[in-house]
Amino acid sequence: MKRLPCLYIIVPCYNEEQVLPITSGLFLNKLTDLIDRHKISNDSRVMFVNDGSKDRTWNIIQELSCQNFHYIGIAQSRNRGHQNAVLAGLMEAKDHCDITISIDCDGQDDINAMDAMVDAYWDGCEIVYGVRSKRDTDTFFKRFTAEGFYKLLNWMGAEVVYNHADYRLISSRVLQELANFKEVNIFLRGMVPLVGFKSTSVYYERSERIAGESHYPLRKMLVLAFDGITSLSVKPIRMITAFGILIAGLSFIGIVWAVIGSFLGKTVTGWASTICIICFMGGIQLLCLGVIGEYIGKIYLETKARPRYIISDRTSEKNVNNVEEGVQR
Ligand code: UDP
Ligand code: MG
């Protein structure tokens, strides 16, 4: 019989004191259920990643780790954002387990979809994407903006799985390869498909947050979309080039038209229209410079190669086992 895989559930947490006491139990129940059904080994863990929370989140994680050895936690030295928190958890886990499942801490993603994810792993898949089948519980505005987000990303050349956020199973084999993607501007949804390996999707219904508030208002979502696009694609720069060619072509036609006009004795009187065009072109040029500047900014950050996460604390080390039995860190 195949050796039972060790699963680490990676849960990023930022100011989640309201939901953590509720959802931590749900994660543990799922983990023990999978262990009881001999789908995963007893070494499996729920790993919380505290992303520099300002409330009692880290205290709660520490208390949980004392209550049950299946709970462990790491803390980032400060708030670095959801993507960095997930990456920190994945990189920490990759040497201790066979599979990871990253999931938000607010109970919005259906925990039961983990069964199908682990089954897909048993069937040979190394990456299993959790995809939202519908968003009935989201407000119209959230649904509209979130779906627009995926369409915009794909249209701009950053290929992502439609309606998949960061709820996914990744094997440690894939994580070892993902660790070689050294970029500091991380957008996991776009990076994971680039690694390749056999993958599939599992569909689930997204529910409402159990408690607390979303940390992803429209502004942050737009920042994430723009970050994703500029991290994964150079299509915006190509669009600027195409736009430049179009404008140059139109200007050429305009010049021909003006020359013909002057030969026919029709002098151009419009001052306002000239100013309008100058202002419009000035705006477009600034916008294009901004987009190019964004890429230069990214190059600047990449050349600095600062650490993508800094782990300041870990819950009791004895809870982290090595994959080889009995080996302690
Ligand atoms: N999160 C994080 N760091 C942040 C913001 C959010 O680790 O700076 C975590 C948060 O605790 C949650 C997950 O990322 O587990 C998703 O955040 P949220 O539920 O607020 O986003 P939404 O589901 O509304 O898009
Ligand atoms: Mg949420």
GROMACS .gro file of N, CA and C and ligand atoms in nm, residues 11-16 49-51 79-83 85-86 103-106 108 132 142 206 209 213-217 220-221, ligand 1:
model
  121
   11VAL      N    1  -0.275   2.825   0.669
   11VAL     CA    2  -0.383   2.922   0.690
   11VAL      C    3  -0.325   3.060   0.723
   12PRO      N    4  -0.327   3.154   0.627
   12PRO     CA    5  -0.278   3.289   0.659
   12PRO      C    6  -0.380   3.362   0.746
   13CYS      N    7  -0.332   3.433   0.845
   13CYS     CA    8  -0.424   3.502   0.937
   13CYS      C    9  -0.378   3.644   0.962
   14TYR      N   10  -0.465   3.739   0.938
   14TYR     CA   11  -0.434   3.878   0.969
   14TYR      C   12  -0.552   3.938   1.045
   15ASN      N   13  -0.530   3.972   1.169
   15ASN     CA   14  -0.636   4.027   1.255
   15ASN      C   15  -0.762   3.941   1.251
   16GLU      N   16  -0.747   3.817   1.283
   16GLU     CA   17  -0.860   3.723   1.272
   16GLU      C   18  -0.904   3.670   1.408
   49VAL      N   19  -0.030   3.097   0.971
   49VAL     CA   20   0.076   3.196   0.947
   49VAL      C   21   0.022   3.331   0.992
   50ASN      N   22   0.073   3.380   1.103
   50ASN     CA   23   0.029   3.510   1.151
   50ASN      C   24   0.100   3.618   1.071
   51ASP      N   25   0.020   3.701   1.003
   51ASP     CA   26   0.079   3.802   0.914
   51ASP      C   27   0.085   3.937   0.984
   79ASN      N   28   0.337   4.281   0.902
   79ASN     CA   29   0.237   4.252   0.800
   79ASN      C   30   0.296   4.269   0.661
   80ARG      N   31   0.292   4.162   0.582
   80ARG     CA   32   0.348   4.168   0.447
   80ARG      C   33   0.243   4.139   0.341
   81GLY      N   34   0.122   4.113   0.382
   81GLY     CA   35   0.016   4.085   0.284
   81GLY      C   36  -0.007   3.935   0.267
   82HIS      N   37  -0.125   3.906   0.217
   82HIS     CA   38  -0.173   3.769   0.205
   82HIS      C   39  -0.079   3.679   0.123
   83GLN      N   40  -0.035   3.728   0.006
   83GLN     CA   41   0.047   3.645  -0.081
   83GLN      C   42   0.178   3.603  -0.013
   85ALA      N   43   0.230   3.589   0.305
   85ALA     CA   44   0.199   3.501   0.419
   85ALA      C   45   0.181   3.357   0.370
   86VAL      N   46   0.108   3.342   0.260
   86VAL     CA   47   0.087   3.206   0.207
   86VAL      C   48   0.222   3.147   0.163
  103ILE      N   49  -0.553   2.772   0.248
  103ILE     CA   50  -0.695   2.812   0.260
  103ILE      C   51  -0.705   2.936   0.348
  104ASP      N   52  -0.800   3.026   0.318
  104ASP     CA   53  -0.820   3.144   0.402
  104ASP      C   54  -0.877   3.101   0.536
  105CYS      N   55  -0.858   3.191   0.631
  105CYS     CA   56  -0.895   3.153   0.768
  105CYS      C   57  -1.039   3.186   0.802
  106ASP      N   58  -1.112   3.252   0.709
  106ASP     CA   59  -1.243   3.305   0.746
  106ASP      C   60  -1.361   3.212   0.720
  108GLN      N   61  -1.472   3.105   0.440
  108GLN     CA   62  -1.544   3.130   0.315
  108GLN      C   63  -1.527   3.017   0.215
  132ARG      N   64  -1.432   2.839  -0.740
  132ARG     CA   65  -1.568   2.874  -0.692
  132ARG      C   66  -1.667   2.849  -0.803
  142LYS      N   67  -1.930   4.287  -0.519
  142LYS     CA   68  -1.810   4.202  -0.500
  142LYS      C   69  -1.799   4.102  -0.616
  206ARG      N   70  -1.873   2.914  -0.261
  206ARG     CA   71  -1.813   3.005  -0.164
  206ARG      C   72  -1.922   3.063  -0.075
  209ARG      N   73  -1.820   3.522   0.491
  209ARG     CA   74  -1.725   3.524   0.601
  209ARG      C   75  -1.797   3.488   0.731
  213GLU      N   76  -1.419   4.126   0.910
  213GLU     CA   77  -1.438   4.196   0.783
  213GLU      C   78  -1.335   4.159   0.681
  214SER      N   79  -1.371   4.173   0.554
  214SER     CA   80  -1.278   4.144   0.444
  214SER      C   81  -1.160   4.241   0.450
  215HIS      N   82  -1.040   4.189   0.418
  215HIS     CA   83  -0.924   4.277   0.409
  215HIS      C   84  -0.896   4.311   0.263
  216TYR      N   85  -0.988   4.270   0.175
  216TYR     CA   86  -0.968   4.295   0.033
  216TYR      C   87  -1.078   4.384  -0.025
  217PRO      N   88  -1.078   4.514   0.011
  217PRO     CA   89  -1.173   4.604  -0.052
  217PRO      C   90  -1.132   4.627  -0.199
  220LYS      N   91  -0.768   4.738  -0.279
  220LYS     CA   92  -0.663   4.635  -0.268
  220LYS      C   93  -0.673   4.535  -0.383
  221MET      N   94  -0.798   4.510  -0.427
  221MET     CA   95  -0.816   4.413  -0.535
  221MET      C   96  -0.758   4.469  -0.665
  330UDP     N1   97  -0.471   3.811   0.509
  330UDP     C1   98  -0.335   3.812   0.541
  330UDP     N2   99  -0.268   3.932   0.533
  330UDP     C2  100  -0.329   4.049   0.492
  330UDP     C3  101  -0.466   4.043   0.455
  330UDP     C4  102  -0.534   3.922   0.465
  330UDP     O1  103  -0.278   3.711   0.578
  330UDP     O2  104  -0.261   4.151   0.488
  330UDP     C5  105  -0.545   3.682   0.518
  330UDP     C6  106  -0.674   3.687   0.596
  330UDP     O3  107  -0.652   3.664   0.734
  330UDP     C7  108  -0.755   3.576   0.533
  330UDP     C8  109  -0.707   3.576   0.389
  330UDP     O4  110  -0.583   3.645   0.388
  330UDP     O5  111  -0.726   3.449   0.589
  330UDP     C9  112  -0.806   3.641   0.294
  330UDP     O6  113  -0.840   3.770   0.339
  330UDP     P1  114  -0.990   3.824   0.336
  330UDP     O7  115  -1.084   3.717   0.380
  330UDP     O8  116  -0.994   3.950   0.415
  330UDP     O9  117  -1.013   3.856   0.182
  330UDP     P2  118  -1.144   3.827   0.089
  330UDP    O10  119  -1.181   3.683   0.113
  330UDP    O11  120  -1.248   3.922   0.132
  330UDP    O12  121  -1.096   3.852  -0.052
   0.00000   0.00000   0.00000
